[in-house]
Amino acid sequence: MSESVAQSVRARLLNIAHERREDYNLLLVRYGIERLLYRLTQTEYANRFVLKGATLFMLWMGQSHRPTQDLDLLVFGSIDDEELNRIFHNLCRIGVDDDGIIFDPASVRINEIREGEIYHGKRIGIRGYLGNARITVHVDIGFGDSIVPEPKKKVYPVLLDFPAPSIRIYPRETVVAEKLDAIIVLGLRNSRMKDYFDLWTLALNFDFDGGILKSAISATLERRSRALPISLPVGLLDEFAGDPTKQTQWKAFLNRSVPEKAEPELAVVVNTLRLFLGPVILAIGANISFSEQWQAANQAWIS
């Protein structure tokens, strides 16, 4: 990788940061994420991985709805630390068109992630260099979750005019299902305000087919051996929205992650999610069909 390309990339990213009034260091991390993802798509391992997480909102909405410094992937099939280590070492060495960034294979580190009953997987840390700028990329790897409907391959949008990654992605329905699972399981212990923000963003911006969403939620709950809900979880009730600790956590999340969004109040978000998810949850619990259509523009299910 040439120093001149690295300098040019850094200058262009700095211009983007000024134009969009975004944090330059976060743009560096995003650039590192997309270039690492591109390298993955150029390998024999590409079809084993599905893109998930907050980076999907960039693809769906054309802009970041909240900053993220992680690349989230689901892997199909059995895979151990030794194979993961080999895959990501190879990614660091793969030949691609000069995009200015070099990933250091000696920097690859793998650790276990365990978030109580909600999630377990692997976190991979990789260090990259864009000239003399050091970029650390974290890749969170999940295993074995159900994906409904089937993931489709999409081209991921890139910051600059370098080749874009093409990779299978999580459908929005499964994103909803996994975040709802956390709400159901954690109840009042839930401090994952990013899940509430993500679900609220999805409900405001995208239409959903009720039957497909019900299937996705059911598949996720069954795959994770959850008891099917027979009533609304506390995380969708006024009890949660009115809890002083939750309100403090919500305000802290907004100030930290999306400072330009001082509103809405947590009660508004929870009410929206109750309208969006409540009827589907009750249909699952009653084991009845649900064929309504969610219209984001009207914030309502329509027959």
Coordinates of C-alpha atoms in Angstrom, one line a residue:
M1 CA 0.0 0.0 0.0
S2 CA 1.4 3.4 -1.0
E3 CA 1.8 6.3 1.4
S4 CA 0.4 8.6 -1.2
V5 CA -2.9 6.7 -1.4
A6 CA -3.1 6.6 2.4
Q7 CA -2.6 10.4 2.6
S8 CA -5.2 11.0 -0.1
V9 CA -7.7 8.8 1.7
R10 CA -7.2 10.5 5.0
A11 CA -7.6 13.9 3.4
R12 CA -10.8 12.9 1.7
L13 CA -12.2 11.4 4.9
L14 CA -11.3 14.6 6.7
N15 CA -13.2 16.6 4.1
I16 CA -16.2 14.3 4.5
A17 CA -16.1 14.8 8.3
H18 CA -16.1 18.6 7.8
E19 CA -18.9 18.6 5.2
R20 CA -21.2 16.3 7.3
R21 CA -20.0 17.6 10.7
E22 CA -19.2 14.0 11.7
D23 CA -16.4 12.8 14.0
Y24 CA -13.3 12.2 12.0
N25 CA -12.1 9.3 14.2
L26 CA -15.5 7.5 13.8
L27 CA -15.2 7.9 10.0
L28 CA -11.7 6.3 10.2
V29 CA -13.2 3.3 12.0
R30 CA -16.1 3.1 9.5
Y31 CA -13.6 3.2 6.7
G32 CA -11.6 0.4 8.4
I33 CA -14.8 -1.6 8.8
E34 CA -15.9 -1.4 5.2
R35 CA -12.4 -2.2 3.8
L36 CA -12.1 -5.2 6.1
L37 CA -15.6 -6.3 5.0
Y38 CA -14.6 -5.9 1.4
R39 CA -11.6 -8.2 2.0
L40 CA -13.8 -10.8 3.5
T41 CA -16.1 -10.8 0.5
Q42 CA -13.1 -11.5 -1.7
T43 CA -12.3 -14.8 0.0
E44 CA -13.6 -18.3 -0.1
Y45 CA -15.2 -17.7 3.3
A46 CA -17.6 -15.0 2.2
N47 CA -20.7 -17.2 1.9
R48 CA -20.3 -18.4 5.5
F49 CA -21.0 -14.9 6.9
V50 CA -24.0 -12.7 7.1
L51 CA -23.8 -9.0 7.9
K52 CA -25.9 -7.9 10.9
G53 CA -25.9 -5.1 13.5
A54 CA -26.0 -1.3 13.4
T55 CA -24.0 -1.2 10.1
L56 CA -27.1 -2.4 8.3
F57 CA -28.8 0.9 8.8
M58 CA -26.2 2.6 6.6
L59 CA -27.3 0.2 3.8
W60 CA -31.1 0.6 4.5
M61 CA -31.2 4.4 5.1
G62 CA -28.2 5.7 3.3
Q63 CA -26.8 7.2 6.5
S64 CA -25.8 6.2 10.0
H65 CA -28.7 6.5 12.4
R66 CA -26.2 6.1 15.3
P67 CA -22.4 5.7 15.4
T68 CA -21.0 2.2 15.8
Q69 CA -17.4 1.0 16.0
D70 CA -18.1 -2.7 15.5
L71 CA -18.7 -5.0 12.6
D72 CA -21.3 -7.6 13.4
L73 CA -21.5 -10.9 11.5
L74 CA -23.3 -14.2 11.8
V75 CA -21.3 -17.3 10.8
F76 CA -22.9 -20.5 9.5
G77 CA -21.6 -23.9 10.5
S78 CA -19.2 -25.0 13.1
I79 CA -16.1 -22.9 13.5
D80 CA -13.5 -22.8 16.3
D81 CA -11.0 -20.1 17.4
E82 CA -8.2 -21.7 15.3
E83 CA -10.2 -21.4 12.1
L84 CA -11.4 -17.9 12.9
N85 CA -7.8 -16.9 13.5
R86 CA -6.8 -18.4 10.2
I87 CA -9.6 -16.7 8.3
F88 CA -8.8 -13.2 9.7
H89 CA -5.1 -13.7 9.3
N90 CA -5.7 -14.4 5.7
L91 CA -7.9 -11.4 5.3
C92 CA -5.0 -9.2 6.5
R93 CA -2.8 -10.6 3.7
I94 CA -5.2 -10.8 0.8
G95 CA -4.3 -8.8 -2.3
V96 CA -6.8 -6.0 -3.2
D97 CA -6.6 -2.7 -5.1
D98 CA -4.7 -0.2 -3.1
D99 CA -7.1 1.5 -0.7
G100 CA -4.5 2.9 1.6
I101 CA -5.1 0.6 4.6
I102 CA -2.9 -2.2 5.9
F103 CA -4.3 -4.7 8.4
D104 CA -1.7 -6.3 10.7
P105 CA -2.1 -10.1 10.9
A106 CA 0.0 -10.2 14.1
S107 CA -2.6 -7.9 15.8
V108 CA -5.5 -10.4 15.5
R109 CA -7.0 -11.3 18.9
I110 CA -10.0 -13.4 19.7
N111 CA -12.0 -13.2 22.9
E112 CA -15.3 -14.7 24.0
I113 CA -18.4 -12.5 24.3
R114 CA -21.2 -13.5 26.8
E115 CA -24.1 -11.2 27.6
G116 CA -26.0 -13.3 30.1
E117 CA -28.9 -15.1 28.5
I118 CA -29.0 -12.9 25.4
Y119 CA -25.9 -13.5 23.4
H120 CA -22.7 -15.3 23.2
G121 CA -20.1 -15.3 20.5
K122 CA -16.6 -14.2 19.7
R123 CA -15.0 -10.7 19.5
I124 CA -12.1 -10.3 17.1
G125 CA -9.8 -7.3 17.4
I126 CA -7.7 -6.3 14.3
R127 CA -5.4 -3.3 14.0
G128 CA -5.1 -1.4 10.7
Y129 CA -2.9 1.4 9.5
L130 CA -3.9 4.2 7.2
G131 CA -0.5 5.8 6.8
N132 CA 0.4 6.7 10.4
A133 CA -3.2 6.7 11.6
R134 CA -3.9 3.5 13.6
I135 CA -7.4 2.1 13.2
T136 CA -8.7 -0.7 15.5
V137 CA -11.6 -2.7 14.1
H138 CA -13.7 -5.0 16.3
V139 CA -15.6 -7.8 14.7
D140 CA -18.4 -9.5 16.7
I141 CA -19.2 -13.0 15.5
G142 CA -22.5 -14.7 16.4
F143 CA -23.4 -18.4 15.8
G144 CA -26.4 -20.4 14.7
D145 CA -29.2 -17.9 15.0
S146 CA -32.3 -18.4 12.8
I147 CA -32.8 -15.9 9.9
V148 CA -36.3 -15.3 8.5
P149 CA -36.7 -14.6 5.6
E150 CA -33.6 -15.9 3.9
P151 CA -30.7 -13.4 3.8
K152 CA -30.1 -11.7 0.4
K153 CA -26.9 -10.4 -1.0
K154 CA -26.6 -6.6 -1.1
V155 CA -23.9 -4.2 -2.0
Y156 CA -22.7 -2.2 1.0
P157 CA -22.3 1.5 0.5
V158 CA -18.8 2.9 0.8
L159 CA -17.3 6.2 1.8
L160 CA -14.9 6.6 -1.1
D161 CA -14.6 5.3 -4.7
F162 CA -13.1 1.9 -3.9
P163 CA -14.7 -1.4 -4.7
A164 CA -17.8 -2.1 -2.5
P165 CA -18.4 -5.3 -0.5
S166 CA -21.2 -7.5 -1.7
I167 CA -22.5 -9.7 1.1
R168 CA -25.6 -11.4 2.4
I169 CA -27.4 -9.4 5.0
Y170 CA -29.8 -9.9 7.9
P171 CA -33.4 -9.0 6.9
R172 CA -35.1 -6.3 9.0
E173 CA -37.5 -8.8 10.4
T174 CA -34.8 -10.8 12.1
V175 CA -33.2 -7.6 13.4
V176 CA -36.5 -6.9 15.1
A177 CA -36.8 -10.4 16.4
E178 CA -33.4 -10.5 18.1
K179 CA -33.9 -7.1 19.7
L180 CA -37.3 -8.1 20.9
D181 CA -35.9 -11.2 22.4
A182 CA -33.6 -9.1 24.6
I183 CA -36.6 -7.0 25.7
I184 CA -38.6 -10.1 26.6
V185 CA -35.8 -11.8 28.5
L186 CA -34.2 -8.9 30.3
G187 CA -37.4 -7.0 31.4
L188 CA -36.6 -4.3 33.9
R189 CA -32.9 -5.4 33.9
N190 CA -32.6 -4.2 30.3
S191 CA -30.1 -1.4 29.8
R192 CA -29.7 -1.9 26.1
M193 CA -31.2 1.4 25.1
K194 CA -29.7 1.1 21.6
D195 CA -32.2 -1.7 21.0
Y196 CA -35.1 0.6 21.8
F197 CA -33.6 3.3 19.5
D198 CA -33.0 0.8 16.7
L199 CA -36.5 -0.7 16.9
W200 CA -38.1 2.8 17.0
T201 CA -36.1 3.8 13.9
L202 CA -37.3 0.7 12.1
A203 CA -40.9 1.2 13.1
L204 CA -40.8 4.9 11.9
N205 CA -39.1 4.2 8.6
F206 CA -40.1 0.8 7.2
D207 CA -43.3 -1.1 6.4
F208 CA -43.5 -4.7 7.6
D209 CA -45.6 -7.7 6.6
G210 CA -47.2 -9.0 9.8
G211 CA -47.0 -12.7 8.7
I212 CA -43.3 -12.5 7.9
L213 CA -42.5 -10.6 11.1
K214 CA -44.4 -13.1 13.2
S215 CA -42.5 -16.0 11.6
A216 CA -39.2 -14.3 12.2
I217 CA -39.9 -13.6 15.9
S218 CA -41.3 -17.1 16.4
A219 CA -38.2 -18.6 14.8
T220 CA -35.8 -16.6 16.9
L221 CA -37.6 -17.4 20.2
E222 CA -37.8 -21.1 19.3
R223 CA -34.1 -21.3 18.2
R224 CA -33.1 -19.7 21.6
S225 CA -35.4 -22.0 23.5
R226 CA -37.6 -19.2 24.9
A227 CA -41.1 -19.7 26.3
L228 CA -43.5 -18.1 23.9
P229 CA -45.0 -14.9 25.4
I230 CA -48.7 -15.0 26.5
S231 CA -48.8 -11.3 27.3
L232 CA -46.8 -8.1 26.6
P233 CA -43.3 -8.1 28.2
V234 CA -42.6 -5.5 30.9
G235 CA -40.2 -3.8 28.5
L236 CA -43.1 -2.6 26.4
L237 CA -45.2 -1.3 29.3
D238 CA -45.5 2.0 31.0
E239 CA -43.9 0.5 34.0
F240 CA -40.6 0.3 32.1
A241 CA -41.0 3.7 30.4
G242 CA -41.7 5.4 33.7
D243 CA -38.9 3.8 35.7
P244 CA -36.5 6.6 36.8
T245 CA -33.4 4.4 36.2
K246 CA -34.6 3.6 32.6
Q247 CA -35.2 7.2 31.9
T248 CA -31.7 8.1 33.1
Q249 CA -30.2 5.3 30.9
W250 CA -32.2 6.5 27.9
K251 CA -31.1 10.1 28.3
A252 CA -27.5 9.0 28.7
F253 CA -27.7 6.9 25.6
L254 CA -29.1 9.8 23.5
N255 CA -26.4 12.2 24.9
R256 CA -23.6 9.7 24.2
S257 CA -24.7 8.2 20.8
V258 CA -27.1 10.6 19.1
P259 CA -26.7 14.0 20.8
E260 CA -28.7 15.8 18.1
K261 CA -31.8 13.7 19.1
A262 CA -32.8 15.1 22.5
E263 CA -36.3 13.7 21.8
P264 CA -38.3 11.6 21.9
E265 CA -38.9 10.7 25.5
L266 CA -38.6 7.0 26.4
A267 CA -42.3 6.9 27.0
V268 CA -42.9 7.9 23.4
V269 CA -40.6 5.2 22.1
V270 CA -42.1 2.5 24.3
N271 CA -45.6 3.4 23.2
T272 CA -44.5 3.2 19.5
L273 CA -43.0 -0.2 20.1
R274 CA -46.0 -1.4 21.9
L275 CA -48.2 -0.4 18.9
F276 CA -45.7 -2.1 16.5
L277 CA -44.8 -5.3 18.4
G278 CA -47.7 -5.8 20.8
P279 CA -50.2 -7.3 18.3
V280 CA -47.6 -9.6 16.8
I281 CA -46.5 -10.9 20.3
L282 CA -50.1 -11.5 21.3
A283 CA -50.7 -13.4 18.0
I284 CA -47.7 -15.6 18.7
G285 CA -48.8 -16.3 22.3
A286 CA -52.3 -17.2 21.1
N287 CA -51.0 -19.3 18.2
I288 CA -53.1 -17.5 15.7
S289 CA -52.3 -16.1 12.3
F290 CA -51.4 -12.4 11.8
S291 CA -51.6 -11.0 8.3
E292 CA -51.8 -7.2 9.0
Q293 CA -49.5 -4.8 7.3
W294 CA -47.4 -2.3 9.3
Q295 CA -47.5 1.1 7.7
A296 CA -44.7 3.3 9.0
A297 CA -46.3 6.5 7.6
N298 CA -49.4 5.9 9.7
Q299 CA -47.7 4.1 12.6
A300 CA -50.4 1.5 12.5
W301 CA -51.2 -2.1 11.5
I302 CA -53.6 -2.1 8.5
S303 CA -55.8 -5.0 7.4

